Amino acid sequence: MSEVRVRFAPSPTGPLHIGGLRTALFNYLYAKRNGGSFVLRIEDTDKNRYVKGSEAHILDSLKWCGIIPDEGPSLGEYGPYRQSERQNLYSLKIKELIEKKHAYYAFDTNEELSELRKECEKRGGVFSYGEHNRKELKNSIVYGEEKTNALLSEGKKHVIRFKMPKNKEVLCKDLLRGEVKINTKTLDDKILYKSDGMPTYHFANVVDDREMKISHVIRGEEWLPSLALHVLIYEAFGWDDKPFFIHLPLILKPQGKGKLSKRDGEKLGFPVFAIKWEGNKAVNGYKENGFTPEAVVNFLSLLGWNPGNEKEIFTLKELVSSFSIKGLNNSGARFDPEKNTWFNHAHIQQITDEEIGDKIIEEFNSEMFEKSDVTKIAALIKPRLNSLLDIKTNSSFFFNRPEGFENKDLKKFKDLDFNNIIRSIIDVMDKDHDLNLFKENLEEIVKNNQWGFGKVLGLIRLSVVGNLSGPDLFKTVDLLGKKECLLRLDHLKKTLSEVQNKRD
Ligand code: GLU
């Protein structure tokens, strides 16, 4: 097989959505799996839809995910990689198609065309520009060379259209879906060059795929209806080295029908971008929500692809070695935000305790604990982390003594003889030099006094953590140390007494 060269070809019309990111990922995986090249091409020929900051967001999102292009705007021998910088090439190529009589100038104004559209609608039809009516319209096929040249030199506004061949079966082949034949009767004379002097997506895309020696076009399913036109453009040029085409299945909404949209994210509260988009209204991405890039890459990889076994947790490297076109599905893949959180949890478990410890130190900027104890705190809270943001919430009580307590938590102990119980806990703790026997001693007084062990643990937990959930209590007490725990127990005792006095 000749060299594998694939491309991700986003239009900079806004932030990079996770759908686009998945397309980039599958291209990357296919390239790396086959020792090929992954090309990033910016398709910016539509001036009206251009959004500032979009290209940077695309580049930064890819970088954060580790999906690094081999060629792109800043490097590579097939450049430039921004279509707006390739106009000389397109204008040469369109001339070639005109000479070959596969494209023609059309001078119909927008007003004239919209009039024709309206008339057609009145008759219950849909207007199209093509084989059946192009002889009655204003174009170079009707006008001939002389009149056309005269109009062009006087600067008459025009577009350039593809001359759709008459009644021809176009063989469209997609590696996931097999072959379909489309008759050109169903296709119109698509615009290849717009009146602003810029090529359309269809034209620039095909010319660039050929020029950049792209071997496999892997893109979203929404481009499947354009495949026949693209195949015809290759044939019109006489190029018989078309790439292979693969149209990826849609990513579906978490519930209901249809494609995942930006609005689903807003409605259901999950990000649809890898990283923050600083648009008119800033929108956070997975990064800001405490996801690791590995988790994002992992959950995206399983939207429309499966490894053919039960394995679910993959690093990018493992994905490269497992990826194959055979594992791609052709039906839509449902987006599942809860499962994504599960992936994040799983990837966070792969981070070393030392690294999580570093994040804790960064967060609290405190010298309260030795580094080795911070590593122990990290190990203790790690199983509870679904997001990197949970690091802060789960470890904050180690650094900040709980002050206020929630009423609902305090209420749980209102019928207890808490003064007596907490005093006994303090006693037990105080006597035990290094807390080695704390658990045993505690069990003994609980048994002797016939207190509920659960309630007693609850009191200790509330005092040291500030609420009733948290990691292993005895390990927590151990890490906080006797002195600190005694202070916290005393503080809870006082608070409970104050609440009781108020009630009385
Ligand atoms: N510029 C197109 C897009 O943004 C690329 C489609 C393709 O990959 O051919 O979707």
Short mmCIF file of C-alpha atoms and ligand atoms in Angstrom, two decimals:
data_model
loop_
_atom_site.label_atom_id
_atom_site.label_comp_id
_atom_site.label_asym_id
_atom_site.label_seq_id
_atom_site.Cartn_x
_atom_site.Cartn_y
_atom_site.Cartn_z
CA MET A 1 0.00 0.00 0.00
CA SER A 2 1.21 3.48 -0.76
CA GLU A 3 1.92 5.84 2.10
CA VAL A 4 -1.01 6.56 4.38
CA ARG A 5 -1.76 10.27 4.48
CA VAL A 6 -4.90 11.48 6.19
CA ARG A 7 -6.16 14.93 6.99
CA PHE A 8 -8.36 16.72 9.44
CA ALA A 9 -9.86 19.66 7.60
CA PRO A 10 -11.90 21.86 9.93
CA SER A 11 -13.46 25.15 8.90
CA PRO A 12 -12.65 27.88 11.42
CA THR A 13 -16.27 28.80 11.98
CA GLY A 14 -16.26 28.52 15.77
CA PRO A 15 -14.87 26.40 18.59
CA LEU A 16 -13.85 22.81 17.95
CA HIS A 17 -16.75 20.64 19.03
CA ILE A 18 -16.07 17.13 20.36
CA GLY A 19 -17.59 15.71 17.15
CA GLY A 20 -14.81 17.36 15.16
CA LEU A 21 -12.28 16.29 17.74
CA ARG A 22 -13.35 12.67 17.33
CA THR A 23 -12.86 12.99 13.54
CA ALA A 24 -9.37 14.34 14.20
CA LEU A 25 -8.68 11.50 16.64
CA PHE A 26 -9.71 8.75 14.22
CA ASN A 27 -7.57 10.30 11.48
CA TYR A 28 -4.64 10.52 13.87
CA LEU A 29 -5.07 6.92 15.05
CA TYR A 30 -5.29 5.62 11.51
CA ALA A 31 -2.18 7.54 10.47
CA LYS A 32 -0.13 6.45 13.47
CA ARG A 33 -1.31 2.84 13.27
CA ASN A 34 -0.08 2.69 9.68
CA GLY A 35 3.11 4.69 10.01
CA GLY A 36 1.53 7.48 7.98
CA SER A 37 1.08 11.25 8.29
CA PHE A 38 -1.68 13.22 9.93
CA VAL A 39 -2.26 16.54 8.18
CA LEU A 40 -4.16 19.51 9.57
CA ARG A 41 -5.69 21.70 6.88
CA ILE A 42 -7.65 24.82 7.71
CA GLU A 43 -10.58 25.23 5.30
CA ASP A 44 -11.14 28.95 5.57
CA THR A 45 -12.52 29.93 2.17
CA ASP A 46 -15.91 31.02 3.50
CA LYS A 47 -15.27 34.58 4.61
CA ASN A 48 -18.80 35.03 5.93
CA ARG A 49 -18.55 32.19 8.39
CA TYR A 50 -15.00 32.90 9.57
CA VAL A 51 -14.75 33.28 13.34
CA LYS A 52 -11.71 34.85 14.94
CA GLY A 53 -9.98 32.64 17.50
CA SER A 54 -11.37 29.48 15.99
CA GLU A 55 -8.11 28.24 14.45
CA ALA A 56 -6.31 28.78 17.75
CA HIS A 57 -9.03 26.86 19.58
CA ILE A 58 -8.68 23.97 17.11
CA LEU A 59 -4.90 23.87 17.51
CA ASP A 60 -5.00 24.17 21.30
CA SER A 61 -7.69 21.50 21.66
CA LEU A 62 -5.66 19.05 19.55
CA LYS A 63 -2.54 19.86 21.50
CA TRP A 64 -4.22 19.35 24.87
CA CYS A 65 -5.41 15.93 23.70
CA GLY A 66 -1.98 14.95 22.38
CA ILE A 67 -3.32 14.63 18.83
CA ILE A 68 -0.34 16.33 17.24
CA PRO A 69 -0.39 16.94 13.46
CA ASP A 70 2.66 15.93 11.42
CA GLU A 71 1.85 18.70 8.96
CA GLY A 72 -0.22 21.84 9.38
CA PRO A 73 -0.13 25.65 9.24
CA SER A 74 3.27 25.78 10.90
CA LEU A 75 5.08 22.87 9.23
CA GLY A 76 5.07 20.51 6.28
CA GLU A 77 6.14 20.26 2.66
CA TYR A 78 2.67 20.39 1.08
CA GLY A 79 1.79 23.84 2.43
CA PRO A 80 0.40 26.32 2.75
CA TYR A 81 -2.13 24.48 4.87
CA ARG A 82 -4.65 27.32 5.08
CA GLN A 83 -6.90 27.33 2.05
CA SER A 84 -7.06 31.12 2.03
CA GLU A 85 -3.34 31.02 1.16
CA ARG A 86 -3.76 28.58 -1.74
CA GLN A 87 -5.76 30.71 -4.12
CA ASN A 88 -3.24 30.61 -6.96
CA LEU A 89 -3.56 26.87 -7.10
CA TYR A 90 -7.37 26.93 -7.14
CA SER A 91 -7.52 29.52 -9.88
CA LEU A 92 -5.19 27.42 -12.07
CA LYS A 93 -7.25 24.33 -11.39
CA ILE A 94 -10.60 25.92 -12.10
CA LYS A 95 -9.25 27.20 -15.43
CA GLU A 96 -8.27 23.66 -16.24
CA LEU A 97 -11.82 22.42 -15.59
CA ILE A 98 -13.29 25.23 -17.69
CA GLU A 99 -10.97 24.35 -20.56
CA LYS A 100 -11.97 20.72 -20.24
CA LYS A 101 -15.60 21.89 -20.42
CA HIS A 102 -16.47 20.46 -17.07
CA ALA A 103 -17.12 23.86 -15.55
CA TYR A 104 -18.65 27.07 -16.85
CA TYR A 105 -19.24 30.71 -15.92
CA ALA A 106 -22.75 31.62 -14.77
CA PHE A 107 -23.89 35.26 -14.68
CA ASP A 108 -27.38 34.86 -13.23
CA THR A 109 -27.87 37.34 -10.41
CA ASN A 110 -29.11 36.35 -6.96
CA GLU A 111 -32.37 38.21 -7.63
CA GLU A 112 -32.93 36.31 -10.86
CA LEU A 113 -32.27 33.00 -9.19
CA SER A 114 -34.51 33.71 -6.26
CA GLU A 115 -37.29 34.72 -8.68
CA LEU A 116 -36.88 31.37 -10.44
CA ARG A 117 -36.93 29.60 -7.09
CA LYS A 118 -40.18 31.27 -6.13
CA GLU A 119 -41.83 30.37 -9.43
CA CYS A 120 -40.80 26.79 -9.00
CA GLU A 121 -42.14 26.66 -5.45
CA LYS A 122 -45.47 28.03 -6.66
CA ARG A 123 -45.71 25.02 -8.92
CA GLY A 124 -44.80 22.77 -6.01
CA GLY A 125 -41.30 22.07 -7.28
CA VAL A 126 -37.76 22.85 -6.20
CA PHE A 127 -35.49 24.89 -8.42
CA SER A 128 -32.16 23.47 -9.42
CA TYR A 129 -29.56 24.68 -11.91
CA GLY A 130 -28.57 21.85 -14.18
CA GLU A 131 -28.79 19.80 -17.32
CA HIS A 132 -32.54 20.38 -17.75
CA ASN A 133 -32.45 24.18 -17.71
CA ARG A 134 -28.88 25.49 -18.04
CA LYS A 135 -29.47 26.25 -21.76
CA GLU A 136 -32.19 28.74 -20.75
CA LEU A 137 -30.08 30.55 -18.17
CA LYS A 138 -27.30 33.14 -18.25
CA ASN A 139 -24.03 31.31 -18.62
CA SER A 140 -21.02 30.75 -20.82
CA ILE A 141 -22.55 27.60 -22.36
CA VAL A 142 -25.36 29.74 -23.78
CA TYR A 143 -23.29 32.87 -24.50
CA GLY A 144 -20.27 31.30 -26.18
CA GLU A 145 -16.67 32.36 -25.78
CA GLU A 146 -16.75 35.87 -27.18
CA LYS A 147 -19.66 37.20 -25.16
CA THR A 148 -18.39 35.44 -22.04
CA ASN A 149 -14.95 37.00 -22.39
CA ALA A 150 -16.50 40.40 -22.93
CA LEU A 151 -18.62 40.06 -19.78
CA LEU A 152 -15.65 38.85 -17.79
CA SER A 153 -13.44 41.70 -18.90
CA GLU A 154 -16.09 44.26 -18.02
CA GLY A 155 -16.05 42.70 -14.51
CA LYS A 156 -19.54 41.21 -14.56
CA LYS A 157 -20.27 39.37 -11.34
CA HIS A 158 -20.30 35.62 -11.83
CA VAL A 159 -19.84 32.21 -10.29
CA ILE A 160 -18.30 29.10 -11.79
CA ARG A 161 -20.44 25.98 -11.82
CA PHE A 162 -19.69 22.33 -12.29
CA LYS A 163 -21.23 20.95 -15.47
CA MET A 164 -22.97 17.88 -14.15
CA PRO A 165 -22.69 15.07 -16.72
CA LYS A 166 -25.97 13.91 -18.19
CA ASN A 167 -27.58 10.74 -16.88
CA LYS A 168 -24.46 9.13 -15.53
CA GLU A 169 -24.19 6.52 -12.78
CA VAL A 170 -21.57 7.62 -10.25
CA LEU A 171 -20.01 4.86 -8.24
CA CYS A 172 -19.55 6.04 -4.66
CA LYS A 173 -17.55 3.81 -2.39
CA ASP A 174 -17.30 4.19 1.35
CA LEU A 175 -15.16 1.72 3.29
CA LEU A 176 -17.78 1.44 6.04
CA ARG A 177 -20.91 1.39 3.96
CA GLY A 178 -19.88 -0.27 0.73
CA GLU A 179 -20.86 0.96 -2.74
CA VAL A 180 -23.78 3.09 -3.82
CA LYS A 181 -24.59 4.24 -7.32
CA ILE A 182 -25.97 7.76 -7.67
CA ASN A 183 -27.45 9.00 -10.93
CA THR A 184 -26.40 12.49 -11.92
CA LYS A 185 -30.07 13.21 -12.70
CA THR A 186 -30.44 13.80 -8.97
CA LEU A 187 -27.55 16.29 -8.81
CA ASP A 188 -27.37 19.96 -9.78
CA ASP A 189 -24.60 22.12 -11.23
CA LYS A 190 -22.93 22.94 -7.93
CA ILE A 191 -21.01 26.19 -7.58
CA LEU A 192 -17.25 25.58 -7.51
CA TYR A 193 -16.17 29.20 -7.40
CA LYS A 194 -18.12 31.94 -5.68
CA SER A 195 -18.66 35.50 -6.87
CA ASP A 196 -16.20 36.72 -4.21
CA GLY A 197 -13.43 34.95 -6.10
CA MET A 198 -13.07 32.16 -3.55
CA PRO A 199 -13.49 28.45 -4.25
CA THR A 200 -16.29 26.60 -2.50
CA TYR A 201 -15.62 23.84 0.00
CA HIS A 202 -16.24 21.10 -2.59
CA PHE A 203 -13.72 22.37 -5.07
CA ALA A 204 -10.93 23.40 -2.72
CA ASN A 205 -11.34 20.23 -0.69
CA VAL A 206 -10.93 17.90 -3.66
CA VAL A 207 -8.06 19.88 -5.18
CA ASP A 208 -6.22 19.91 -1.85
CA ASP A 209 -6.78 16.25 -1.08
CA ARG A 210 -5.18 15.46 -4.44
CA GLU A 211 -2.35 17.99 -4.11
CA MET A 212 -1.57 16.88 -0.57
CA LYS A 213 -1.58 13.23 -1.66
CA ILE A 214 -4.27 12.26 0.81
CA SER A 215 -4.78 8.49 0.75
CA HIS A 216 -7.83 8.22 3.04
CA VAL A 217 -10.53 10.79 3.64
CA ILE A 218 -11.99 10.16 7.08
CA ARG A 219 -14.73 12.66 7.90
CA GLY A 220 -18.21 13.07 9.35
CA GLU A 221 -21.26 11.38 7.90
CA GLU A 222 -22.74 14.76 6.98
CA TRP A 223 -20.39 14.79 3.97
CA LEU A 224 -21.66 11.53 2.50
CA PRO A 225 -24.19 13.29 0.23
CA SER A 226 -21.30 15.29 -1.27
CA LEU A 227 -19.31 12.21 -2.19
CA ALA A 228 -20.81 11.81 -5.66
CA LEU A 229 -19.85 15.39 -6.56
CA HIS A 230 -16.35 14.88 -5.22
CA VAL A 231 -15.94 11.67 -7.23
CA LEU A 232 -17.15 13.52 -10.33
CA ILE A 233 -14.64 16.33 -9.79
CA TYR A 234 -11.83 13.73 -9.65
CA GLU A 235 -13.12 12.19 -12.87
CA ALA A 236 -13.50 15.57 -14.56
CA PHE A 237 -9.83 16.26 -13.95
CA GLY A 238 -8.98 12.80 -15.21
CA TRP A 239 -7.49 11.83 -11.84
CA ASP A 240 -7.84 8.13 -11.28
CA ASP A 241 -6.12 8.04 -7.91
CA LYS A 242 -9.03 8.95 -5.70
CA PRO A 243 -8.52 8.45 -1.97
CA PHE A 244 -10.51 5.91 0.01
CA PHE A 245 -13.50 7.46 1.76
CA ILE A 246 -14.73 6.73 5.26
CA HIS A 247 -17.71 8.60 6.67
CA LEU A 248 -17.89 8.37 10.45
CA PRO A 249 -21.23 7.74 12.15
CA LEU A 250 -23.00 10.58 13.93
CA ILE A 251 -22.60 11.17 17.64
CA LEU A 252 -26.14 11.05 19.02
CA LYS A 253 -27.75 13.01 21.85
CA PRO A 254 -27.66 11.36 25.31
CA GLN A 255 -31.42 10.87 25.05
CA GLY A 256 -33.91 10.99 22.24
CA LYS A 257 -33.28 11.30 18.55
CA GLY A 258 -30.75 13.26 16.60
CA LYS A 259 -27.24 14.50 16.54
CA LEU A 260 -25.48 15.75 19.68
CA SER A 261 -25.55 19.54 19.72
CA LYS A 262 -24.04 22.37 21.68
CA ARG A 263 -27.44 22.98 23.23
CA ASP A 264 -27.61 19.42 24.65
CA GLY A 265 -24.48 20.23 26.62
CA GLU A 266 -25.99 23.43 27.98
CA LYS A 267 -29.27 21.71 28.80
CA LEU A 268 -27.83 18.64 30.47
CA GLY A 269 -24.75 20.29 31.95
CA PHE A 270 -21.81 18.68 30.21
CA PRO A 271 -19.09 20.26 28.08
CA VAL A 272 -19.04 19.87 24.30
CA PHE A 273 -15.53 21.28 23.85
CA ALA A 274 -12.19 19.86 24.97
CA ILE A 275 -11.01 23.19 26.31
CA LYS A 276 -12.52 26.56 27.16
CA TRP A 277 -13.84 28.66 24.29
CA GLU A 278 -13.31 32.36 24.86
CA GLY A 279 -16.06 33.54 22.56
CA ASN A 280 -18.56 36.35 23.19
CA LYS A 281 -19.75 34.20 26.00
CA ALA A 282 -16.95 32.01 27.44
CA VAL A 283 -17.81 28.32 27.65
CA ASN A 284 -15.78 25.82 29.65
CA GLY A 285 -14.52 22.57 28.22
CA TYR A 286 -13.64 19.16 29.64
CA LYS A 287 -10.29 20.49 30.78
CA GLU A 288 -11.87 23.15 32.99
CA ASN A 289 -14.29 20.54 34.32
CA GLY A 290 -11.41 18.49 35.68
CA PHE A 291 -11.15 15.86 32.96
CA THR A 292 -7.78 14.46 31.98
CA PRO A 293 -6.97 14.60 28.26
CA GLU A 294 -6.49 10.80 28.36
CA ALA A 295 -10.08 10.33 29.54
CA VAL A 296 -11.45 12.61 26.82
CA VAL A 297 -9.48 10.82 24.12
CA ASN A 298 -10.60 7.47 25.54
CA PHE A 299 -14.32 8.21 25.62
CA LEU A 300 -14.21 9.82 22.17
CA SER A 301 -12.43 6.78 20.74
CA LEU A 302 -15.30 4.52 21.74
CA LEU A 303 -17.92 6.69 20.05
CA GLY A 304 -18.24 4.78 16.81
CA TRP A 305 -15.31 2.41 17.22
CA ASN A 306 -14.78 -0.73 19.26
CA PRO A 307 -11.63 -2.76 19.76
CA GLY A 308 -13.41 -6.08 19.20
CA ASN A 309 -12.98 -7.14 22.83
CA GLU A 310 -14.13 -6.06 26.28
CA LYS A 311 -11.29 -3.62 26.92
CA GLU A 312 -12.53 -0.11 27.67
CA ILE A 313 -9.69 1.82 29.24
CA PHE A 314 -7.07 2.89 26.72
CA THR A 315 -4.19 5.29 26.63
CA LEU A 316 -3.58 7.12 23.37
CA LYS A 317 -0.65 4.78 22.67
CA GLU A 318 -2.83 1.73 23.22
CA LEU A 319 -5.47 3.18 20.93
CA VAL A 320 -2.88 3.61 18.20
CA SER A 321 -1.90 -0.03 18.42
CA SER A 322 -5.51 -1.29 18.57
CA PHE A 323 -7.13 0.96 15.98
CA SER A 324 -8.46 -0.44 12.74
CA ILE A 325 -11.08 0.57 10.20
CA LYS A 326 -12.75 -2.80 10.82
CA GLY A 327 -13.69 -1.68 14.33
CA LEU A 328 -15.60 1.37 13.07
CA ASN A 329 -19.40 1.19 13.14
CA ASN A 330 -21.67 2.75 10.60
CA SER A 331 -24.56 3.48 12.93
CA GLY A 332 -24.78 6.45 15.29
CA ALA A 333 -22.98 6.38 18.63
CA ARG A 334 -24.84 7.57 21.69
CA PHE A 335 -23.10 10.15 23.87
CA ASP A 336 -23.21 9.22 27.54
CA PRO A 337 -22.00 11.96 29.93
CA GLU A 338 -22.17 9.63 32.95
CA LYS A 339 -20.00 7.05 31.26
CA ASN A 340 -17.56 9.84 30.42
CA THR A 341 -17.25 10.62 34.12
CA TRP A 342 -16.57 6.94 34.73
CA PHE A 343 -13.74 7.11 32.18
CA ASN A 344 -12.34 10.14 33.93
CA HIS A 345 -12.47 8.36 37.28
CA ALA A 346 -10.64 5.40 35.77
CA HIS A 347 -7.92 7.56 34.23
CA ILE A 348 -7.45 9.53 37.45
CA GLN A 349 -6.74 6.20 39.19
CA GLN A 350 -3.74 5.82 36.84
CA ILE A 351 -2.18 9.07 38.08
CA THR A 352 0.49 8.46 40.74
CA ASP A 353 -0.17 9.46 44.34
CA GLU A 354 2.90 11.71 44.14
CA GLU A 355 1.43 13.60 41.21
CA ILE A 356 -1.93 14.06 42.91
CA GLY A 357 0.02 15.09 46.00
CA ASP A 358 1.74 17.79 43.94
CA LYS A 359 -1.63 19.10 42.85
CA ILE A 360 -2.76 19.20 46.48
CA ILE A 361 0.35 21.16 47.47
CA GLU A 362 -0.22 23.55 44.57
CA GLU A 363 -3.82 24.03 45.62
CA PHE A 364 -3.27 24.73 49.31
CA ASN A 365 0.19 26.16 49.16
CA SER A 366 0.71 24.98 52.71
CA GLU A 367 3.55 23.46 54.67
CA MET A 368 1.26 21.86 57.21
CA PHE A 369 2.20 18.36 56.05
CA GLU A 370 5.41 16.61 55.04
CA LYS A 371 5.50 15.72 51.35
CA SER A 372 5.24 12.02 52.24
CA ASP A 373 2.05 12.66 54.21
CA VAL A 374 0.56 14.64 51.34
CA THR A 375 1.21 11.59 49.17
CA LYS A 376 -0.70 9.53 51.74
CA ILE A 377 -3.59 12.05 51.63
CA ALA A 378 -3.56 11.68 47.84
CA ALA A 379 -3.72 7.89 48.08
CA LEU A 380 -6.59 8.16 50.55
CA ILE A 381 -8.78 10.45 48.45
CA LYS A 382 -7.88 9.10 44.99
CA PRO A 383 -10.59 6.41 44.84
CA ARG A 384 -13.16 9.14 45.52
CA LEU A 385 -12.13 11.36 42.60
CA ASN A 386 -14.32 11.61 39.50
CA SER A 387 -12.75 14.85 38.42
CA LEU A 388 -9.48 16.62 39.07
CA LEU A 389 -11.58 19.37 40.64
CA ASP A 390 -12.56 16.88 43.34
CA ILE A 391 -8.96 16.91 44.57
CA LYS A 392 -9.54 20.26 46.19
CA THR A 393 -12.95 19.49 47.67
CA ASN A 394 -11.84 16.12 48.98
CA SER A 395 -8.65 17.27 50.64
CA SER A 396 -9.57 20.73 51.82
CA PHE A 397 -10.51 19.59 55.36
CA PHE A 398 -6.94 18.45 55.91
CA PHE A 399 -5.80 22.03 55.53
CA ASN A 400 -8.78 23.94 56.85
CA ARG A 401 -10.31 23.13 60.21
CA PRO A 402 -14.08 22.73 59.80
CA GLU A 403 -15.82 25.74 61.29
CA GLY A 404 -19.51 25.66 60.62
CA PHE A 405 -21.55 22.48 60.32
CA GLU A 406 -24.76 21.87 58.45
CA ASN A 407 -27.89 21.72 60.55
CA LYS A 408 -28.97 18.47 58.97
CA ASP A 409 -25.71 16.88 60.14
CA LEU A 410 -25.90 18.31 63.66
CA LYS A 411 -29.50 17.15 64.01
CA LYS A 412 -28.42 13.53 63.67
CA PHE A 413 -26.78 13.72 67.11
CA LYS A 414 -29.32 15.79 68.99
CA ASP A 415 -30.68 12.88 71.05
CA LEU A 416 -27.26 11.62 72.06
CA ASP A 417 -25.39 12.32 75.22
CA PHE A 418 -22.80 13.88 72.95
CA ASN A 419 -21.01 15.79 75.71
CA ASN A 420 -20.22 12.60 77.50
CA ILE A 421 -19.41 10.67 74.32
CA ILE A 422 -17.08 13.29 72.87
CA ARG A 423 -15.38 13.69 76.22
CA SER A 424 -14.74 9.94 76.29
CA ILE A 425 -13.42 9.97 72.72
CA ILE A 426 -11.09 12.81 73.66
CA ASP A 427 -9.94 10.85 76.70
CA VAL A 428 -9.25 7.72 74.70
CA MET A 429 -7.39 9.68 72.12
CA ASP A 430 -5.42 11.72 74.59
CA LYS A 431 -4.16 8.65 76.42
CA ASP A 432 -2.97 6.93 73.29
CA HIS A 433 0.44 8.33 72.45
CA ASP A 434 0.64 7.59 68.71
CA LEU A 435 -2.99 6.53 68.10
CA ASN A 436 -1.89 2.96 67.50
CA LEU A 437 -4.60 1.54 69.72
CA PHE A 438 -7.20 4.20 69.05
CA LYS A 439 -9.58 1.94 67.16
CA GLU A 440 -9.44 -0.88 69.74
CA ASN A 441 -9.84 1.49 72.69
CA LEU A 442 -12.72 3.22 71.01
CA GLU A 443 -14.47 -0.07 70.32
CA GLU A 444 -14.10 -0.97 73.96
CA ILE A 445 -15.71 2.17 75.41
CA VAL A 446 -18.47 2.00 72.80
CA LYS A 447 -19.16 -1.58 73.90
CA ASN A 448 -18.98 -0.82 77.62
CA ASN A 449 -21.36 2.11 77.32
CA GLN A 450 -23.60 0.46 74.76
CA TRP A 451 -23.34 3.39 72.38
CA GLY A 452 -23.86 2.77 68.68
CA PHE A 453 -20.47 2.47 66.95
CA GLY A 454 -21.90 4.10 63.83
CA LYS A 455 -23.05 7.18 65.74
CA VAL A 456 -19.71 7.51 67.49
CA LEU A 457 -17.82 7.26 64.21
CA GLY A 458 -20.26 9.81 62.78
CA LEU A 459 -19.37 12.27 65.53
CA ILE A 460 -15.67 11.83 64.92
CA ARG A 461 -16.14 12.16 61.20
CA LEU A 462 -18.24 15.29 61.52
CA SER A 463 -15.64 16.85 63.78
CA VAL A 464 -12.60 16.09 61.62
CA VAL A 465 -14.08 16.29 58.11
CA GLY A 466 -16.86 18.80 58.62
CA ASN A 467 -19.52 16.55 57.15
CA LEU A 468 -20.60 12.95 57.24
CA SER A 469 -18.80 11.60 54.20
CA GLY A 470 -15.14 11.20 53.48
CA PRO A 471 -12.33 8.70 53.15
CA ASP A 472 -11.33 6.02 55.69
CA LEU A 473 -11.80 7.64 59.08
CA PHE A 474 -8.96 6.03 61.02
CA LYS A 475 -6.44 6.76 58.30
CA THR A 476 -7.74 10.32 58.18
CA VAL A 477 -7.36 10.71 61.95
CA ASP A 478 -3.88 9.26 61.72
CA LEU A 479 -2.82 11.73 59.06
CA LEU A 480 -4.33 14.74 60.79
CA GLY A 481 -2.59 13.80 64.03
CA LYS A 482 -3.75 13.67 67.59
CA LYS A 483 -3.39 17.35 68.45
CA GLU A 484 -5.44 18.54 65.51
CA CYS A 485 -8.16 15.91 66.01
CA LEU A 486 -8.52 16.82 69.68
CA LEU A 487 -9.05 20.45 68.75
CA ARG A 488 -11.62 19.50 66.15
CA LEU A 489 -13.50 17.21 68.55
CA ASP A 490 -13.61 19.95 71.14
CA HIS A 491 -14.92 22.42 68.58
CA LEU A 492 -17.76 20.08 67.61
CA LYS A 493 -18.63 19.52 71.27
CA LYS A 494 -18.94 23.27 71.77
CA THR A 495 -21.02 23.73 68.66
CA LEU A 496 -23.41 20.95 69.63
CA SER A 497 -23.77 22.43 73.12
CA GLU A 498 -24.52 25.87 71.70
CA VAL A 499 -27.20 24.40 69.44
CA GLN A 500 -28.67 22.52 72.36
CA ASN A 501 -28.69 25.59 74.59
CA LYS A 502 -30.52 27.52 71.92
CA ARG A 503 -33.10 24.76 71.69
CA ASP A 504 -33.62 24.59 75.46
N1 GLU B 1 -14.20 21.75 6.13
C1 GLU B 1 -15.07 20.63 6.29
C2 GLU B 1 -15.67 20.67 7.70
O1 GLU B 1 -15.39 21.55 8.44
C3 GLU B 1 -14.30 19.36 6.08
C4 GLU B 1 -15.04 18.23 5.51
C5 GLU B 1 -14.09 17.17 5.01
O2 GLU B 1 -13.36 16.64 5.84
O3 GLU B 1 -14.06 16.92 3.82
O4 GLU B 1 -16.43 19.84 8.08
#
